[in-house]
PDB file of N, CA and C in Angstrom:
ATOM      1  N   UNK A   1     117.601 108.502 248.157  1.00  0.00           N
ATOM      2  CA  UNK A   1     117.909 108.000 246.838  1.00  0.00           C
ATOM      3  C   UNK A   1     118.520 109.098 245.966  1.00  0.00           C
ATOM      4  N   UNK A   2     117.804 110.535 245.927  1.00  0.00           N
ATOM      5  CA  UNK A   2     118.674 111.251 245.342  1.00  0.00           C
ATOM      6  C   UNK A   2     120.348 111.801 245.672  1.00  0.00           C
ATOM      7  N   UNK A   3     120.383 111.618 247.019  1.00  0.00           N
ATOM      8  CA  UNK A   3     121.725 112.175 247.549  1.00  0.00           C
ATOM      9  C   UNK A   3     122.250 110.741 246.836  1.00  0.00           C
ATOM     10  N   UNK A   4     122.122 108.823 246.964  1.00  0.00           N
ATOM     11  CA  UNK A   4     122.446 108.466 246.412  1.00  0.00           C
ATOM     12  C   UNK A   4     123.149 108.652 244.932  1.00  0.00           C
ATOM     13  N   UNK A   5     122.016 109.279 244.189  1.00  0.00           N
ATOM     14  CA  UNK A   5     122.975 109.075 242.878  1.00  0.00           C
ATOM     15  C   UNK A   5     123.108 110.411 242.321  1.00  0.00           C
ATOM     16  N   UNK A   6     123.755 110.766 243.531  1.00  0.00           N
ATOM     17  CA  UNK A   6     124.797 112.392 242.750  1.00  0.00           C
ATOM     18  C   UNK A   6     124.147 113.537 242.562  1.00  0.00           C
ATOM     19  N   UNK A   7     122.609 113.519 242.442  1.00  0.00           N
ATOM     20  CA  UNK A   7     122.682 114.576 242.064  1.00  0.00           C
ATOM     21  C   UNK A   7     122.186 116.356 242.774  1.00  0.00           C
ATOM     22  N   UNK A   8     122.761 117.025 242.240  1.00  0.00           N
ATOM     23  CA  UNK A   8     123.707 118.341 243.364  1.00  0.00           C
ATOM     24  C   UNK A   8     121.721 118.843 243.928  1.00  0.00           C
ATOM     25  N   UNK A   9     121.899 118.810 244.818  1.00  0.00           N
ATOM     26  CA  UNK A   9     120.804 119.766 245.671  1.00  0.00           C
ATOM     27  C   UNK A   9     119.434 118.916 245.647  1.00  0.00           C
ATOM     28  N   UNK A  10     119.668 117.401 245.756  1.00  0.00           N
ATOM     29  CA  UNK A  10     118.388 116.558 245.184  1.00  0.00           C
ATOM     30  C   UNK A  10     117.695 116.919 246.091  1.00  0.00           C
ATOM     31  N   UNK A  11     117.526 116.667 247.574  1.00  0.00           N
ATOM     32  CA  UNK A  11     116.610 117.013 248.093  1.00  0.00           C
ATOM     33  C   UNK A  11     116.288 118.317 248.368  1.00  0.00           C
ATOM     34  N   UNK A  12     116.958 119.082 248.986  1.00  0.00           N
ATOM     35  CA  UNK A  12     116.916 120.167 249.075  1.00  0.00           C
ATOM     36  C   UNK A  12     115.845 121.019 247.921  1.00  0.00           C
ATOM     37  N   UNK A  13     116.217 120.650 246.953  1.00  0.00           N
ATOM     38  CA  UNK A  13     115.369 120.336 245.409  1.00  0.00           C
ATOM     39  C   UNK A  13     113.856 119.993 245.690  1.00  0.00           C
ATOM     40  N   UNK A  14     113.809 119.170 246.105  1.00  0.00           N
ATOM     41  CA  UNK A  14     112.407 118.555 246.212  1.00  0.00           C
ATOM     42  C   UNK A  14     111.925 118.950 247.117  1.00  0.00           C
ATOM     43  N   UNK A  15     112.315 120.067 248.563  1.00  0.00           N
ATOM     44  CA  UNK A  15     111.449 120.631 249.395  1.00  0.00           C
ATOM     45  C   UNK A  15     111.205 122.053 248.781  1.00  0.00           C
ATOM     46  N   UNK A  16     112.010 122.462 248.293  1.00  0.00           N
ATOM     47  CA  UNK A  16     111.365 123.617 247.483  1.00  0.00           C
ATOM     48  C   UNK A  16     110.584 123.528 246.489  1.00  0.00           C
ATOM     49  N   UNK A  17     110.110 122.228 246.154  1.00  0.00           N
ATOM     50  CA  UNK A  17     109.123 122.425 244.798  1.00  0.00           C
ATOM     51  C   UNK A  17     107.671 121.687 245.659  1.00  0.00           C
ATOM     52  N   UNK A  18     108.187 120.873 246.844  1.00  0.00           N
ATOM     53  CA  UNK A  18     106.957 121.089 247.649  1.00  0.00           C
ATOM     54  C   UNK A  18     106.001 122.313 248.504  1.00  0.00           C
ATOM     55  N   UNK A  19     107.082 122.984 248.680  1.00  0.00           N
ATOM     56  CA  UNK A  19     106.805 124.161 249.083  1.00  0.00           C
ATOM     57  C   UNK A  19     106.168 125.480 248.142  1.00  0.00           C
ATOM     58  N   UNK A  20     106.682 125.362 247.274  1.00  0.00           N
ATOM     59  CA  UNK A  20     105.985 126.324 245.747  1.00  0.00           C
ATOM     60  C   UNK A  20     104.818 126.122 245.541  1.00  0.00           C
ATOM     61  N   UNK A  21     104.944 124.339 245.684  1.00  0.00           N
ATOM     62  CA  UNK A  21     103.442 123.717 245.351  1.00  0.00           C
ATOM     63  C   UNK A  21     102.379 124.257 246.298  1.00  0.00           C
ATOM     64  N   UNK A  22     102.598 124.023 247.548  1.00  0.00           N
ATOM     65  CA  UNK A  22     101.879 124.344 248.702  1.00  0.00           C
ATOM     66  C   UNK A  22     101.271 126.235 248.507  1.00  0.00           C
ATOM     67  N   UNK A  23     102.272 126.937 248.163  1.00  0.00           N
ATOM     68  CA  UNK A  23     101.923 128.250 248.222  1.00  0.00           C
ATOM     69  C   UNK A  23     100.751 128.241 246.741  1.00  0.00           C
ATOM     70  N   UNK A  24     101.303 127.438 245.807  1.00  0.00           N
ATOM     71  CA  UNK A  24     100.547 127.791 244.659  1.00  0.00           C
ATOM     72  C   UNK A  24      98.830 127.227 244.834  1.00  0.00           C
ATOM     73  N   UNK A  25      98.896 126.374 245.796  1.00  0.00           N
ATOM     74  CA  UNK A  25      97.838 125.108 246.295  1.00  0.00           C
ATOM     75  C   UNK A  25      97.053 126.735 247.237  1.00  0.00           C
ATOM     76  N   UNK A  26      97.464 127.148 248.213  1.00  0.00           N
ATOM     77  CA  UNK A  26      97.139 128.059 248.985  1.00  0.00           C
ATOM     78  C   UNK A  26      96.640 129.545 248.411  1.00  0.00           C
ATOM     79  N   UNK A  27      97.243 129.938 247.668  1.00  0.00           N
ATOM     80  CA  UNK A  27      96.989 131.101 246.845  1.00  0.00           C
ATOM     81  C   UNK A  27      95.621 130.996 245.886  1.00  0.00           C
ATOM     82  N   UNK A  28      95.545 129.600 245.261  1.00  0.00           N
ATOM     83  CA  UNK A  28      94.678 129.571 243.982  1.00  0.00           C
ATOM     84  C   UNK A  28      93.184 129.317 244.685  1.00  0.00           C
ATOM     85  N   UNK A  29      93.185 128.049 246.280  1.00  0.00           N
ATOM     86  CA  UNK A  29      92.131 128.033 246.669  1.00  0.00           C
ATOM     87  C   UNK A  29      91.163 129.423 247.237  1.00  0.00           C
ATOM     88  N   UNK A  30      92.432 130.503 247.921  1.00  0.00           N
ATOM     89  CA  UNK A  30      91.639 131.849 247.935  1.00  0.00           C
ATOM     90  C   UNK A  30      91.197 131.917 247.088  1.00  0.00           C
ATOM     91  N   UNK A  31      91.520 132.432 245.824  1.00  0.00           N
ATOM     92  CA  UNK A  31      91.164 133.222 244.728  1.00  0.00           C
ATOM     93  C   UNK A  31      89.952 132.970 244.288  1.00  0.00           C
ATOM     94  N   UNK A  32      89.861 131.164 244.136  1.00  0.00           N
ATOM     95  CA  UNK A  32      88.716 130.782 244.128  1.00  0.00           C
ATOM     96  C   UNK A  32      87.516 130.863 244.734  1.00  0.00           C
ATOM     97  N   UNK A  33      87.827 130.444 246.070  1.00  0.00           N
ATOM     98  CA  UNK A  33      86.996 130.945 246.735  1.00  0.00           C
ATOM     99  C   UNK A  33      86.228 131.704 246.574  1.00  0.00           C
ATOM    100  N   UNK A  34      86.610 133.266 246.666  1.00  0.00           N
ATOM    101  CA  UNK A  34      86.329 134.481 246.607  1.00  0.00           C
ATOM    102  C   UNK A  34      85.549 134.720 245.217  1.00  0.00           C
ATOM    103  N   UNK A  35      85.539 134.305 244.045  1.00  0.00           N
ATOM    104  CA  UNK A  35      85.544 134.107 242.838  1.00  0.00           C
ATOM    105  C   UNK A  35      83.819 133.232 242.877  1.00  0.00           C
ATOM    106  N   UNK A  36      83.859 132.362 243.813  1.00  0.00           N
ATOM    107  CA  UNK A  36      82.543 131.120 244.034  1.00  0.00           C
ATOM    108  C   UNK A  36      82.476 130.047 243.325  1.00  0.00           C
ATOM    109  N   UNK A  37      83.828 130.063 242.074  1.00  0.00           N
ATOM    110  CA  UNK A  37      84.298 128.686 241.600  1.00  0.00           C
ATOM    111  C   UNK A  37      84.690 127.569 243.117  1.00  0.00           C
ATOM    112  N   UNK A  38      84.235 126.243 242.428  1.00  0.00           N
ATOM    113  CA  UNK A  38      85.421 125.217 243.147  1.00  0.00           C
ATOM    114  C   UNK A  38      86.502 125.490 243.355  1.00  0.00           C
ATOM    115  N   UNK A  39      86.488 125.467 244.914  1.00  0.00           N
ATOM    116  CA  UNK A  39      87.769 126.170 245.348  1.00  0.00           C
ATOM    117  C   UNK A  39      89.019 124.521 245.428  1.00  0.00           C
ATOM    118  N   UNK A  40      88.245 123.467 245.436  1.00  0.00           N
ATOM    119  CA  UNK A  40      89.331 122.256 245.766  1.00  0.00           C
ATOM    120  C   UNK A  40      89.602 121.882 244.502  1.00  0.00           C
ATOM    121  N   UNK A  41      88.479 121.726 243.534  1.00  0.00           N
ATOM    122  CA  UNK A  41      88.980 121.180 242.204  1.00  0.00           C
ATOM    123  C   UNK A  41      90.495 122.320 241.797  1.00  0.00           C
ATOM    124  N   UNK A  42      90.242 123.563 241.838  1.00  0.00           N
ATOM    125  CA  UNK A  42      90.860 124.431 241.160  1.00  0.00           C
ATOM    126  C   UNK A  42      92.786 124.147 242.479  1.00  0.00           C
ATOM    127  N   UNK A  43      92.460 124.461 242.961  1.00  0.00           N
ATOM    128  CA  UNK A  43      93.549 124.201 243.828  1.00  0.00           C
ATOM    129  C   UNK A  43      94.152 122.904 243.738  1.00  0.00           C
ATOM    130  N   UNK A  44      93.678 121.818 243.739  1.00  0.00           N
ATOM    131  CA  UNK A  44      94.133 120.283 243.512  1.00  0.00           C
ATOM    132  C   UNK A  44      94.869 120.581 241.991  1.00  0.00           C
ATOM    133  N   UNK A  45      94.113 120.572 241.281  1.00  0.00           N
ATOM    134  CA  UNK A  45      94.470 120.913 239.692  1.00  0.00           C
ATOM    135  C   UNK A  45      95.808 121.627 239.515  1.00  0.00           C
ATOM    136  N   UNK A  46      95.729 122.589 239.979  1.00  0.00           N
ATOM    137  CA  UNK A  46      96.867 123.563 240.265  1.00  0.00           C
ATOM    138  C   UNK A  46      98.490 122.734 241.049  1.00  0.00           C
ATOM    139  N   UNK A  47      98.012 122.651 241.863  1.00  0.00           N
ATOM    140  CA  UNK A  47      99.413 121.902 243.083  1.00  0.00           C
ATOM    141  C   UNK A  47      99.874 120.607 242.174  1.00  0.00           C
ATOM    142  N   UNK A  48      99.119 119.962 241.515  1.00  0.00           N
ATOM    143  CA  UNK A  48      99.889 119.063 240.679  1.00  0.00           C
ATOM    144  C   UNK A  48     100.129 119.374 239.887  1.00  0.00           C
ATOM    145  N   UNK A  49      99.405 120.428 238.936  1.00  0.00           N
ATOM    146  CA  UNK A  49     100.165 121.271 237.730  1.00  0.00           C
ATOM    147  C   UNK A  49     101.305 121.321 238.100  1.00  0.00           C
ATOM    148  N   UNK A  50     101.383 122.358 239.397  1.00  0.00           N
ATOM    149  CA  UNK A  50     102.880 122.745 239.754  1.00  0.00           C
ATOM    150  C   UNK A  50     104.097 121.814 240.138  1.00  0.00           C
ATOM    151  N   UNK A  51     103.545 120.455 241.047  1.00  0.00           N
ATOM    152  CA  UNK A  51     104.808 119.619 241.246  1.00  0.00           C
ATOM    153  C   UNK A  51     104.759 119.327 239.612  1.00  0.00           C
ATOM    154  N   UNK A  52     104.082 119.007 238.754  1.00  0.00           N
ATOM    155  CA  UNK A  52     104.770 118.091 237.668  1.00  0.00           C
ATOM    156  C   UNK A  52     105.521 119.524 236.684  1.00  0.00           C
ATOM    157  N   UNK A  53     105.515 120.662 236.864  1.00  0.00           N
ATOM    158  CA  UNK A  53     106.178 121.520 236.301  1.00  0.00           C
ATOM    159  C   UNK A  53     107.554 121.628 236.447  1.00  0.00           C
ATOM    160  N   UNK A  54     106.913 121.883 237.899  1.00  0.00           N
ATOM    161  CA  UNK A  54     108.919 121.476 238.581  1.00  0.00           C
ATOM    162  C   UNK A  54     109.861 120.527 238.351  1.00  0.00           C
ATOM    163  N   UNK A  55     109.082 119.095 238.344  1.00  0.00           N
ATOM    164  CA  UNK A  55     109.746 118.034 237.853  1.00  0.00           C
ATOM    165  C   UNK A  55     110.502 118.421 236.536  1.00  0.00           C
ATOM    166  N   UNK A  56     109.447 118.659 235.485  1.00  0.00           N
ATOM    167  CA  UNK A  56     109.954 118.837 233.933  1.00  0.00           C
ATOM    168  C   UNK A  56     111.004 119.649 233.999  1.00  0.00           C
ATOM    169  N   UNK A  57     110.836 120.642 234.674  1.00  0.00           N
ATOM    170  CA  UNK A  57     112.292 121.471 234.709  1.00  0.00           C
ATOM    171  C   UNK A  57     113.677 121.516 235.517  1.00  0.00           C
ATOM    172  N   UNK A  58     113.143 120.485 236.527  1.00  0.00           N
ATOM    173  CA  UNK A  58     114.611 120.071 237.113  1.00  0.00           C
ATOM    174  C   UNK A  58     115.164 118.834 236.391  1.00  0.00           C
ATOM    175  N   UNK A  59     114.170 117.460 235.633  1.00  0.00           N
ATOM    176  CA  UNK A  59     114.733 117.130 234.420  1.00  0.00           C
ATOM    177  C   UNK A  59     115.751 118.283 233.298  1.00  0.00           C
ATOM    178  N   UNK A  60     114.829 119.080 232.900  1.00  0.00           N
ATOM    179  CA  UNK A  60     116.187 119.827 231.999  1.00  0.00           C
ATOM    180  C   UNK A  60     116.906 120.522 232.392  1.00  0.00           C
ATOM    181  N   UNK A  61     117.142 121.444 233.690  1.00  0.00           N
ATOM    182  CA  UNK A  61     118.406 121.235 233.927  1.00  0.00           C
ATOM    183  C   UNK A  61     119.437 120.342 234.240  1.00  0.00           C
ATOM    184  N   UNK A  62     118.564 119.208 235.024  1.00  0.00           N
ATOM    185  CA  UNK A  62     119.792 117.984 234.732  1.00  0.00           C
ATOM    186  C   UNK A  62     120.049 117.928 234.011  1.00  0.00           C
ATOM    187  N   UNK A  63     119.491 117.575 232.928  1.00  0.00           N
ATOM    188  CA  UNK A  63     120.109 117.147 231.244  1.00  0.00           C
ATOM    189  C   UNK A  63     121.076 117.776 230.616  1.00  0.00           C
ATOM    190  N   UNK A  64     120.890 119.704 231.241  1.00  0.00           N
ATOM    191  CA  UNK A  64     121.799 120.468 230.552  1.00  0.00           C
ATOM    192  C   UNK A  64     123.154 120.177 231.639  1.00  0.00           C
ATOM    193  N   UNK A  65     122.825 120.093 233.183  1.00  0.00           N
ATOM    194  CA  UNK A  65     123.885 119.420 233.700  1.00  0.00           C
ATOM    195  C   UNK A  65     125.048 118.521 233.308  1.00  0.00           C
ATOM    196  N   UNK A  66     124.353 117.976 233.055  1.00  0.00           N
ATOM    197  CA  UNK A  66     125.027 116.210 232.607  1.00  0.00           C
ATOM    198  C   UNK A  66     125.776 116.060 231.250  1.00  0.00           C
ATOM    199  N   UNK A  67     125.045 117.032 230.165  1.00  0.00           N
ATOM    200  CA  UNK A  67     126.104 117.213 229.356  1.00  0.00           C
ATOM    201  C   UNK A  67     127.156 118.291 229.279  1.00  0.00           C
ATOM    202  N   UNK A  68     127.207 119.522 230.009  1.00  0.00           N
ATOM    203  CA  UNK A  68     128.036 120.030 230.310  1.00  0.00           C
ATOM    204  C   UNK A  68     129.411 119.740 231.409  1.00  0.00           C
ATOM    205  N   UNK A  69     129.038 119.155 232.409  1.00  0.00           N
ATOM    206  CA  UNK A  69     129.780 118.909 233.707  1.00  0.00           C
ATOM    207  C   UNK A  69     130.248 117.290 233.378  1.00  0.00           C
ATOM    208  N   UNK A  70     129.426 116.549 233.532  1.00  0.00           N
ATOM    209  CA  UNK A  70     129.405 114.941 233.663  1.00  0.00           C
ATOM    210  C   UNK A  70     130.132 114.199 232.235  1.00  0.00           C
ATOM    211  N   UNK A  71     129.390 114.363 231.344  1.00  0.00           N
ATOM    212  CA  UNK A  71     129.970 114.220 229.965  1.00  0.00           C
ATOM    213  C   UNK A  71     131.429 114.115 229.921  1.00  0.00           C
ATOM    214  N   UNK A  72     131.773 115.268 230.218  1.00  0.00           N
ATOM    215  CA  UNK A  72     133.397 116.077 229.605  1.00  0.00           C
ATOM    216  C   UNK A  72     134.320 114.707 230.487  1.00  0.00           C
TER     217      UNK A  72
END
């Protein structure tokens, strides 16, 4: 669907922000761990922090996309 509607690196896009997620998901459950907090709450919490971060910001660069390139 994204290669559908145009836009530049959609998927490609979306395996790297799965992948960020995953490291950020992986990194935070150590820490925790080690720490003797909830290591799943804190890690779950986190990995969706991070996909919905990514989202918000590949929204605004589209946006800045679209009126620079697409617009004109």
């Amino acid at each position: 669907m994204l290669l559908q509607a145009g836009i530049p690196g959609g998927i490609e896009l979306l395996v790297f922000n799965v992948i960020v997620a995953a490291l950020v998901v992986y990194f935070t459950y150590n820490d925790a761990r080690t720490r003797g907090a909830n290591a799943v709450l804190w890690a779950g919490v986190m990995g969706l922090a991070s996909l919905f971060l990514n989202i918000v910001g590949f929204l605004l660069v589209f946006a800045v996309y679209y009126v620079i390139v697409v617009r004109d």
